[in-house]
Coordinates of C-alpha atoms and ligand atoms in Angstrom, one line a residue:
M88 CA 61.2 59.4 -147.8
A89 CA 61.0 59.1 -144.0
K90 CA 62.1 62.3 -142.2
D91 CA 64.6 61.8 -139.3
K92 CA 64.1 64.2 -136.4
Q93 CA 68.1 64.3 -136.4
D94 CA 68.0 65.7 -140.0
R95 CA 65.7 68.7 -139.4
V96 CA 67.4 72.0 -140.0
R97 CA 66.2 75.0 -137.8
I98 CA 65.8 78.1 -140.1
F99 CA 66.8 81.1 -137.9
D100 CA 65.6 84.1 -139.6
T101 CA 67.7 87.4 -139.2
T102 CA 66.1 89.7 -141.8
L103 CA 64.8 92.0 -139.0
R104 CA 68.2 92.2 -137.3
D105 CA 71.2 91.5 -139.3
G106 CA 69.3 92.3 -142.4
E107 CA 68.0 95.6 -141.0
Q108 CA 71.6 96.5 -140.5
S109 CA 72.0 97.1 -144.3
P110 CA 72.6 100.8 -145.2
G111 CA 69.5 102.8 -146.0
I112 CA 67.0 100.2 -144.5
S113 CA 64.8 101.8 -141.7
L114 CA 61.6 99.7 -141.3
S115 CA 58.9 101.1 -139.0
R116 CA 57.4 99.0 -136.3
G117 CA 54.2 98.3 -138.4
E118 CA 56.6 97.1 -141.4
K119 CA 58.6 94.9 -139.0
L120 CA 55.5 93.5 -137.7
E121 CA 54.2 92.8 -141.3
I122 CA 57.4 91.0 -142.0
A123 CA 57.3 89.0 -138.9
H124 CA 53.8 87.8 -139.6
Q125 CA 54.8 86.8 -143.1
L126 CA 57.9 84.9 -141.7
G127 CA 55.6 82.9 -139.4
R128 CA 53.5 82.1 -142.5
L129 CA 56.8 81.0 -144.0
G130 CA 57.3 78.7 -141.1
V131 CA 60.7 79.8 -140.1
D132 CA 61.7 78.3 -136.7
V133 CA 63.2 81.6 -134.9
I134 CA 62.6 85.2 -135.7
E135 CA 65.4 87.3 -134.6
A136 CA 63.4 90.4 -134.2
G137 CA 66.1 93.0 -133.3
F138 CA 68.8 94.3 -131.2
P139 CA 66.5 95.9 -128.3
I140 CA 69.2 97.9 -126.5
T141 CA 70.0 100.0 -129.7
S142 CA 67.0 102.2 -129.7
P143 CA 63.7 102.5 -128.1
G144 CA 62.2 102.0 -131.8
D145 CA 63.9 98.7 -131.9
F146 CA 62.8 97.7 -128.4
D147 CA 59.1 98.6 -129.2
S148 CA 59.3 96.6 -132.5
V149 CA 60.7 93.5 -130.8
Q150 CA 58.2 93.8 -128.1
A151 CA 55.2 94.0 -130.4
I152 CA 56.5 91.0 -132.5
A153 CA 56.8 89.1 -129.3
R154 CA 53.4 90.1 -128.2
E155 CA 51.6 89.3 -131.6
V156 CA 53.5 86.7 -133.7
E157 CA 52.7 83.2 -132.7
G158 CA 54.6 80.0 -133.8
P159 CA 58.3 80.9 -134.0
V160 CA 60.6 81.4 -131.3
I161 CA 61.2 85.2 -131.0
C162 CA 64.7 86.2 -130.3
G163 CA 66.5 89.3 -129.2
L164 CA 70.1 90.1 -129.7
A165 CA 72.4 91.3 -126.8
R166 CA 75.9 91.9 -126.1
T167 CA 77.3 90.7 -122.7
S168 CA 76.5 93.5 -120.6
A169 CA 73.6 93.1 -118.1
L170 CA 71.9 95.9 -119.6
D171 CA 71.9 94.6 -123.0
I172 CA 70.6 91.4 -121.8
D173 CA 67.8 93.0 -119.6
A174 CA 66.7 95.1 -122.6
A175 CA 66.6 91.9 -124.7
W176 CA 64.4 90.0 -122.1
N177 CA 62.2 92.9 -121.3
A178 CA 61.4 93.1 -125.1
I179 CA 60.9 89.3 -125.8
R180 CA 59.4 88.2 -122.3
D181 CA 55.8 88.4 -123.4
S182 CA 56.5 85.8 -126.3
E183 CA 55.2 82.2 -125.9
R184 CA 58.9 81.0 -126.9
P185 CA 61.4 83.8 -126.1
R186 CA 65.2 83.3 -126.8
I187 CA 68.2 85.6 -125.6
H188 CA 71.1 85.6 -128.2
T189 CA 74.1 86.9 -126.6
F190 CA 77.5 87.4 -128.2
I191 CA 81.2 88.3 -127.7
A192 CA 84.0 88.3 -130.2
T193 CA 86.7 85.7 -129.6
S194 CA 89.1 86.6 -132.5
D195 CA 92.4 88.1 -131.2
I196 CA 91.8 91.2 -133.7
H197 CA 88.3 91.8 -132.3
I198 CA 89.6 91.4 -128.8
E199 CA 92.7 93.6 -128.9
R200 CA 91.6 96.2 -131.5
K201 CA 87.8 96.5 -131.0
L202 CA 87.1 95.4 -127.3
R203 CA 90.5 96.5 -126.1
T204 CA 90.6 93.7 -123.7
T205 CA 92.0 90.2 -122.7
R206 CA 91.0 86.8 -123.5
E207 CA 90.5 86.2 -119.9
D208 CA 88.2 89.3 -119.7
V209 CA 86.1 87.6 -122.7
K210 CA 85.8 84.4 -121.0
G211 CA 84.4 86.2 -117.8
Q212 CA 81.9 88.2 -119.8
A213 CA 80.7 85.1 -121.8
R214 CA 80.3 83.4 -118.4
A215 CA 78.5 86.4 -116.9
A216 CA 76.2 86.8 -119.9
V217 CA 74.9 83.3 -120.3
A218 CA 74.4 82.9 -116.7
H219 CA 72.4 86.3 -116.6
A220 CA 70.3 85.2 -119.5
R221 CA 69.7 81.8 -118.2
G222 CA 68.2 83.6 -115.1
Y223 CA 65.5 84.8 -117.4
T224 CA 64.8 82.0 -119.9
D225 CA 65.9 78.4 -120.8
D226 CA 66.4 79.1 -124.3
V227 CA 69.8 81.0 -124.6
E228 CA 72.0 81.2 -127.9
F229 CA 75.6 82.1 -127.6
S230 CA 77.8 83.5 -130.4
P231 CA 81.5 83.9 -130.5
E232 CA 81.7 86.7 -132.9
D233 CA 84.2 86.5 -135.8
G234 CA 84.4 82.7 -134.9
S235 CA 85.8 81.8 -138.3
R236 CA 88.9 83.8 -137.7
S237 CA 89.3 82.9 -134.0
E238 CA 91.9 80.6 -132.6
V239 CA 89.9 77.3 -132.5
E240 CA 91.3 76.2 -129.0
F241 CA 90.5 79.5 -127.5
M242 CA 87.2 79.7 -129.0
A243 CA 86.4 76.1 -127.7
E244 CA 87.3 77.2 -124.1
V245 CA 84.7 80.1 -124.5
I246 CA 82.0 77.8 -125.9
Q247 CA 82.6 75.2 -123.0
I248 CA 82.1 78.1 -120.6
A249 CA 78.8 79.1 -122.4
L250 CA 77.6 75.7 -122.3
D251 CA 78.4 75.1 -118.6
E252 CA 76.4 78.0 -117.8
G253 CA 73.5 76.6 -119.8
A254 CA 73.7 77.8 -123.4
T255 CA 71.4 75.7 -125.6
T256 CA 72.4 76.8 -129.0
I257 CA 75.9 77.7 -130.1
N258 CA 76.3 79.7 -133.2
V259 CA 79.7 80.0 -134.6
P260 CA 79.5 83.1 -137.3
D261 CA 81.8 83.9 -140.3
T262 CA 81.2 87.5 -139.3
V263 CA 83.4 89.1 -142.0
G264 CA 82.5 86.6 -145.0
Y265 CA 86.1 85.3 -145.2
T266 CA 86.0 81.5 -144.6
M267 CA 85.6 78.8 -147.4
P268 CA 83.5 75.8 -147.1
D269 CA 86.3 73.3 -146.3
E270 CA 87.8 75.5 -143.7
Y271 CA 84.3 76.3 -142.2
A272 CA 83.4 72.7 -142.0
A273 CA 87.1 71.7 -140.4
M274 CA 86.5 74.4 -137.7
F275 CA 83.2 72.7 -136.7
A276 CA 85.0 69.2 -136.7
R277 CA 87.5 70.5 -134.5
L278 CA 85.2 72.2 -132.3
Y279 CA 83.2 68.9 -131.8
E280 CA 86.6 67.2 -130.9
L281 CA 87.5 70.0 -128.3
V282 CA 84.0 70.4 -126.9
P283 CA 82.2 67.0 -126.9
D284 CA 79.3 68.6 -125.0
L285 CA 78.4 70.2 -128.3
R286 CA 76.7 67.1 -129.3
E287 CA 74.0 68.0 -126.7
V288 CA 72.9 71.2 -128.0
V289 CA 72.0 72.8 -131.4
V290 CA 75.2 74.0 -133.4
S291 CA 74.4 76.8 -135.8
A292 CA 76.0 78.3 -138.8
H293 CA 75.9 82.0 -139.5
C294 CA 77.7 83.3 -142.9
H295 CA 78.3 86.6 -144.4
N296 CA 78.5 86.8 -148.1
D297 CA 81.5 89.1 -148.8
L298 CA 83.1 86.7 -151.0
G299 CA 79.7 85.3 -152.4
M300 CA 80.3 82.2 -150.3
A301 CA 77.5 82.5 -147.7
V302 CA 75.3 79.7 -148.8
A303 CA 78.0 77.3 -149.8
N304 CA 79.7 77.9 -146.2
S305 CA 76.2 77.4 -144.6
L306 CA 75.9 74.0 -146.3
A307 CA 79.3 73.1 -145.4
G308 CA 78.3 73.9 -141.7
L309 CA 75.3 71.7 -142.1
G310 CA 77.5 68.9 -143.5
A311 CA 79.8 69.3 -140.4
G312 CA 76.8 68.7 -138.0
C313 CA 75.0 72.3 -137.7
R314 CA 71.2 71.8 -137.5
Q315 CA 70.4 75.6 -137.3
V316 CA 71.2 77.9 -140.2
E317 CA 70.9 81.7 -139.8
C318 CA 69.8 83.4 -142.9
A319 CA 67.9 86.6 -144.3
V320 CA 65.2 86.9 -147.0
N321 CA 66.7 87.9 -150.2
G322 CA 70.2 87.7 -148.7
I323 CA 70.1 91.1 -147.2
G324 CA 72.4 92.1 -144.1
E325 CA 75.6 93.7 -143.2
R326 CA 77.7 94.8 -146.2
A327 CA 77.3 92.0 -148.8
G328 CA 74.6 90.4 -146.8
N329 CA 73.9 87.1 -145.1
A330 CA 73.2 83.7 -146.4
A331 CA 69.9 83.9 -148.4
L332 CA 67.0 82.1 -146.6
E333 CA 65.2 81.1 -149.9
E334 CA 68.3 79.7 -151.4
I335 CA 69.2 77.5 -148.4
V336 CA 65.5 76.3 -148.0
M337 CA 65.3 75.3 -151.7
L338 CA 68.7 73.8 -151.8
L339 CA 67.7 71.5 -149.0
R340 CA 64.6 70.7 -150.5
T341 CA 65.5 70.2 -154.1
R342 CA 68.8 68.2 -153.2
A343 CA 67.0 66.5 -150.3
S344 CA 67.7 63.0 -151.5
T345 CA 71.5 63.6 -151.5
L346 CA 71.7 65.7 -148.4
G347 CA 69.0 64.0 -146.4
L348 CA 68.4 67.1 -144.5
W349 CA 64.7 69.0 -144.3
T350 CA 63.2 72.0 -142.9
D351 CA 59.6 73.0 -141.8
A352 CA 59.5 76.0 -144.1
N353 CA 56.5 76.3 -146.3
T354 CA 58.2 76.9 -149.6
Q355 CA 54.8 78.2 -151.1
E356 CA 55.4 81.4 -149.2
I357 CA 58.9 82.1 -150.5
A358 CA 57.8 84.4 -153.4
R359 CA 55.7 86.4 -151.5
T360 CA 57.9 86.9 -148.6
S361 CA 60.7 88.1 -150.9
R362 CA 58.5 90.4 -152.6
L363 CA 57.4 91.9 -149.3
V364 CA 60.9 92.3 -148.0
S365 CA 62.2 93.8 -151.2
R366 CA 59.1 96.3 -151.2
L367 CA 59.6 97.3 -147.3
T368 CA 63.4 97.6 -147.4
G369 CA 63.7 99.4 -150.7
Y370 CA 66.3 96.6 -151.8
P371 CA 65.4 95.5 -155.2
V372 CA 65.9 91.8 -156.1
Q373 CA 68.5 91.5 -158.9
P374 CA 66.7 89.8 -162.0
N375 CA 69.0 86.9 -162.0
K376 CA 69.1 86.3 -158.4
A377 CA 68.7 82.3 -157.5
I378 CA 65.1 81.4 -156.7
V379 CA 63.5 84.8 -156.5
G380 CA 64.9 86.8 -159.2
R381 CA 62.2 87.5 -162.0
N382 CA 64.4 85.5 -164.5
A383 CA 64.9 82.7 -162.2
F384 CA 62.3 80.6 -164.0
A385 CA 62.4 82.3 -167.3
H386 CA 63.8 80.7 -170.4
E387 CA 65.0 82.9 -173.1
A388 CA 66.9 80.7 -175.6
G389 CA 64.6 79.1 -178.2
I390 CA 66.1 75.6 -177.6
H391 CA 65.5 75.9 -173.8
Q392 CA 61.9 77.0 -174.3
D393 CA 61.3 74.4 -176.8
G394 CA 62.8 71.8 -174.3
V395 CA 60.6 73.0 -171.4
L396 CA 57.4 73.0 -173.4
K397 CA 58.1 69.3 -174.3
E398 CA 59.2 68.5 -170.8
R399 CA 59.7 70.9 -168.1
T400 CA 62.6 69.1 -166.3
T401 CA 64.7 69.4 -169.4
Y402 CA 65.9 72.8 -168.0
E403 CA 64.1 73.3 -164.9
I404 CA 65.3 71.9 -161.7
M405 CA 62.4 73.3 -159.5
D406 CA 58.8 74.0 -160.1
A407 CA 58.0 77.8 -159.9
T408 CA 54.8 76.9 -158.0
T409 CA 56.8 75.2 -155.3
I410 CA 58.0 78.7 -154.1
G411 CA 54.4 80.2 -154.7
L412 CA 54.8 81.7 -158.1
E413 CA 52.1 81.7 -160.6
Q414 CA 49.4 81.5 -158.0
N415 CA 47.9 84.6 -158.9
S416 CA 44.3 83.2 -159.1
I417 CA 42.7 86.2 -157.4
V418 CA 41.4 88.7 -159.9
L419 CA 38.9 91.5 -159.1
G420 CA 37.7 94.1 -161.5
K421 CA 36.0 97.6 -161.3
H422 CA 32.6 96.0 -160.2
S423 CA 34.0 93.9 -157.3
G424 CA 32.7 95.0 -154.0
R425 CA 34.1 95.6 -150.5
H426 CA 33.1 91.9 -149.4
A427 CA 35.1 90.6 -152.5
L428 CA 38.0 92.7 -151.7
R429 CA 38.0 91.6 -148.1
K430 CA 37.7 88.0 -149.0
A431 CA 40.7 88.4 -151.4
L432 CA 42.7 90.2 -148.9
E433 CA 41.8 87.4 -146.4
E434 CA 43.1 84.6 -148.8
L435 CA 46.4 86.6 -149.2
G436 CA 46.8 86.7 -145.4
F437 CA 45.9 90.4 -144.6
E438 CA 43.4 91.1 -142.0
V439 CA 41.9 94.4 -143.0
E440 CA 38.9 95.6 -141.2
G441 CA 37.3 99.0 -140.3
A442 CA 39.0 102.2 -141.3
A443 CA 41.8 100.3 -142.8
L444 CA 39.4 98.3 -145.1
N445 CA 37.6 101.5 -146.3
T446 CA 41.1 103.0 -147.1
A447 CA 42.1 99.7 -149.0
F448 CA 38.8 99.8 -150.7
A449 CA 39.0 103.6 -151.8
R450 CA 42.5 102.7 -153.3
F451 CA 41.4 99.5 -154.9
K452 CA 38.6 101.4 -156.7
E453 CA 40.9 104.2 -157.8
I454 CA 43.2 101.7 -159.2
A455 CA 40.4 99.3 -160.7
D456 CA 38.9 102.5 -162.6
K457 CA 42.4 102.7 -164.4
K458 CA 43.3 99.0 -164.7
K459 CA 40.9 96.2 -166.1
K460 CA 42.2 93.4 -163.9
V461 CA 43.4 93.8 -160.3
T462 CA 45.4 90.7 -159.6
A463 CA 46.7 89.2 -156.0
L464 CA 50.1 91.0 -157.0
D465 CA 48.3 94.3 -157.4
L466 CA 46.4 93.8 -154.0
E467 CA 49.7 92.9 -152.3
A468 CA 51.2 96.0 -153.6
I469 CA 48.5 98.3 -152.7
V470 CA 48.0 97.1 -149.3
S471 CA 51.7 97.2 -148.4
D472 CA 51.7 100.6 -149.8
E473 CA 48.9 101.8 -147.6
M474 CA 50.2 100.0 -144.7
R475 CA 53.3 102.2 -145.1
Q476 CA 51.5 105.4 -144.9
S477 CA 52.1 106.6 -141.3
P478 CA 50.1 109.5 -139.9
T479 CA 53.6 111.0 -138.9
A480 CA 55.0 111.1 -142.5
Y481 CA 54.7 113.4 -145.1
G482 CA 51.7 113.1 -147.4
L483 CA 51.8 113.8 -151.2
E484 CA 48.6 115.9 -151.6
W485 CA 48.7 117.2 -155.1
F486 CA 51.2 117.5 -157.9
E487 CA 51.7 118.9 -161.4
V488 CA 54.8 118.2 -163.6
E489 CA 55.1 120.2 -166.9
A490 CA 57.5 118.6 -169.2
S491 CA 58.4 119.1 -172.9
S492 CA 61.4 118.6 -175.1
S493 CA 61.7 122.4 -175.8
R494 CA 62.0 123.8 -172.1
S495 CA 63.0 122.7 -168.6
P496 CA 60.5 120.7 -166.8
L497 CA 58.7 122.6 -164.0
A498 CA 57.0 120.8 -161.2
R499 CA 54.6 122.3 -158.6
V500 CA 53.4 120.3 -155.4
K501 CA 51.4 120.4 -152.3
V502 CA 52.5 118.3 -149.4
R503 CA 50.9 117.4 -146.2
L504 CA 53.0 117.8 -143.1
P505 CA 52.8 115.5 -140.1
G506 CA 50.7 117.9 -138.2
G507 CA 48.0 118.3 -141.1
E508 CA 49.4 121.8 -142.4
L509 CA 49.7 122.1 -146.3
V510 CA 52.9 123.4 -147.7
E511 CA 53.5 124.1 -151.5
G512 CA 56.8 124.2 -153.4
S513 CA 57.7 124.5 -157.1
F514 CA 60.9 123.9 -158.9
T515 CA 62.5 123.5 -162.4
G516 CA 64.9 120.6 -163.1
D517 CA 66.8 118.7 -165.7
G518 CA 64.1 116.2 -166.2
P519 CA 60.6 115.8 -164.6
I520 CA 61.8 113.5 -161.8
D521 CA 64.4 116.1 -160.9
A522 CA 62.0 118.8 -160.8
F523 CA 59.4 117.0 -159.0
F524 CA 61.9 116.0 -156.1
S525 CA 63.4 119.3 -156.0
A526 CA 59.8 120.8 -155.6
L527 CA 59.2 118.3 -152.8
N528 CA 62.5 119.6 -151.2
A529 CA 61.3 123.3 -151.5
A530 CA 57.9 122.4 -150.0
T531 CA 59.2 120.6 -147.0
G532 CA 62.3 122.8 -146.6
H533 CA 65.0 119.9 -146.8
E534 CA 67.9 119.5 -149.0
A535 CA 67.8 115.8 -149.5
R536 CA 69.9 114.3 -152.3
L537 CA 68.8 111.7 -154.6
K538 CA 71.2 108.6 -154.5
E539 CA 69.4 105.9 -156.4
Y540 CA 66.0 105.7 -158.2
H541 CA 64.4 102.5 -159.5
V542 CA 61.1 101.9 -161.1
S543 CA 59.5 98.5 -162.1
A544 CA 56.1 97.1 -162.9
V545 CA 54.1 95.1 -160.4
T546 CA 52.5 93.0 -163.4
A547 CA 52.9 92.9 -167.1
G548 CA 50.9 95.0 -169.3
R549 CA 50.6 98.8 -170.2
D550 CA 48.0 99.3 -167.4
A551 CA 50.5 97.9 -164.7
L552 CA 51.0 99.6 -161.4
G553 CA 54.4 101.2 -161.2
E554 CA 56.5 100.7 -158.2
V555 CA 59.3 103.2 -157.3
T556 CA 62.0 102.7 -155.0
V557 CA 64.1 105.9 -153.7
L558 CA 67.3 106.0 -151.7
L559 CA 68.2 109.4 -150.5
E560 CA 70.7 111.0 -148.3
L561 CA 69.7 113.6 -145.9
R562 CA 72.5 115.3 -143.6
G563 CA 74.5 112.2 -143.9
F564 CA 71.5 109.6 -143.1
L565 CA 70.7 107.2 -145.9
A566 CA 67.1 106.2 -146.1
T567 CA 64.9 104.3 -148.5
G568 CA 61.1 104.8 -149.5
Q569 CA 58.9 103.0 -151.7
G570 CA 55.5 104.2 -153.6
V571 CA 53.0 102.2 -155.8
A572 CA 50.7 103.9 -158.1
T573 CA 49.3 103.5 -161.6
D574 CA 51.0 106.8 -162.5
I575 CA 54.9 106.4 -162.2
L576 CA 55.1 110.2 -161.2
E577 CA 52.6 109.6 -158.3
A578 CA 54.6 106.5 -157.2
S579 CA 57.9 108.6 -157.3
G580 CA 56.4 111.4 -155.1
R581 CA 55.2 108.8 -152.6
A582 CA 58.6 107.1 -152.5
Y583 CA 60.5 110.2 -152.1
L584 CA 58.4 111.7 -149.3
R585 CA 58.4 108.2 -147.5
A586 CA 62.3 108.1 -147.9
L587 CA 62.4 111.8 -146.5
S588 CA 60.1 110.8 -143.6
N589 CA 62.4 107.7 -142.8
A590 CA 65.5 109.8 -142.8
L591 CA 63.9 112.1 -140.3
A592 CA 62.7 109.4 -138.2
D593 CA 66.1 107.9 -138.1
S594 CA 67.7 111.2 -137.1
P595 CA 65.6 113.2 -134.7
V596 CA 68.4 115.4 -134.3
A597 CA 68.3 116.6 -138.0
E598 CA 64.5 117.0 -137.8
A599 CA 65.0 119.1 -134.5
E600 CA 67.9 121.2 -136.2
H601 CA 65.7 121.8 -139.2
H602 CA 62.6 123.1 -137.3
L603 CA 65.0 125.4 -135.3
E604 CA 66.7 126.8 -138.6
R605 CA 63.1 127.3 -140.1
A606 CA 61.9 129.0 -137.0
E607 CA 65.0 131.3 -136.8
A608 CA 64.6 132.1 -140.5
A609 CA 61.0 133.1 -140.0
S610 CA 62.0 135.4 -137.1
T611 CA 65.0 137.1 -138.8
P612 CA 63.9 140.4 -140.0
T613 CA 64.4 140.9 -143.7
P614 CA 66.6 144.0 -144.6
Ligands
KIV747 O1 77.9 88.1 -137.9 C1 77.8 88.0 -136.8 O2 78.9 87.8 -136.1 C2 76.7 88.2 -136.0 C3 76.7 87.9 -134.6 C4 75.9 89.0 -133.9 C5 76.0 86.7 -134.6 O3 75.6 88.7 -136.7
ZN748 ZN1 76.1 88.7 -138.8

């Protein structure tokens, strides 16, 4: 089928911005870079890399992505203030293709209750923001926040102002996930009537999933003329999340003959991108999740299995290989050398050299001793696990957990502090994991509380690598951490210490208070 340029849908990925706003997600600069490189391989058109004004860490990550990731447009988010826009520009300016995305709410409830201002002021702010952004770059996106709940005539006036000042993309978000497909499509139809200039720019859909309608609403937006869709890998994002990237891309591909729309996404990278985002964010993918859930291509009922064996299309509308599943041709064993490992990693898209290669090789050997075959999935898990080990985080040096059915489990641990010092702790608990995590709290002097604990296997088989995700709370901060090892206790310890390190990185105040309390306790004379 010939592809008409007019029918190309731009994929605007906001995993690192709206997705990163999900509770408990705190990605380091290196992790964000890793995801951004993978999004580049996936072939998205735009990466919204962050919201630079919000923290120095966010600024640095956006800047690093802008400097390193080639191909997609790199976008930074900004409210309408000049300070926000300056920060966004300074973070993205080194990209080959920088975009500033500025937004202000246009619904009365947001204007009156949140911004505590007037419609006139909103118009003035939108005008000034787009003009200021255009002073820096030709690529400026404007969003009327809470668009789907805004009075369409007023929103049209604001959009016209943004266009007059030179905005090149207009994105109309369903910020609170309230709209329905017919309503969202009707809103765009009315906007095209009220603002004919919209036909000269790219119009974009951005939908949240509070009522489970994000992908359906995005599709309705595309039907009404949008040619950019904003989405996040695995559907992560504020509250119930954003429209899931993989669902949109595969919907457009699988129903191409009906919809007549297409994207430049390389669908073969979908499975891997989903695994990476899940692993680094600590948000597991539900087993029955469309496209990337582990059951998405599994057939349980005998009648289905029989049908698929005879003819795959009896029960399958997509081929698993299209999204990069079942491509695990790489298999290494315990005799494989450094060269074979480097080649395999290269094939997987990891450029690992020097000290990083030595660490990856040592880790590979350790695992290959316990596991007969090390597959692509294992390598991916090990490399992401190693990349996540920051020198400023706590490290698990040694542990011992005694468990039996007749007495309370006891755990003893030795932890490496960020400065290199070794500390020890021991504790009993209701179960081995409880004892282990309490011993880690005792060693580090923190009172973190476990909120969620998940364990899964990276591949099938009894010798599979175990992957653990932990969500904990420390002084009101939620943070996740992941760990991978053949021993699930070791994976659990790694995950717990990473979550603890992430909670502290997110809350430097908590870290400073903690050190002060410890110093005070040490200097208080005992009676
Ligand atoms: O949901 C929303 O309104 C947003 C805007 C910043 C585009 O994320
Ligand atoms: Zn949003």
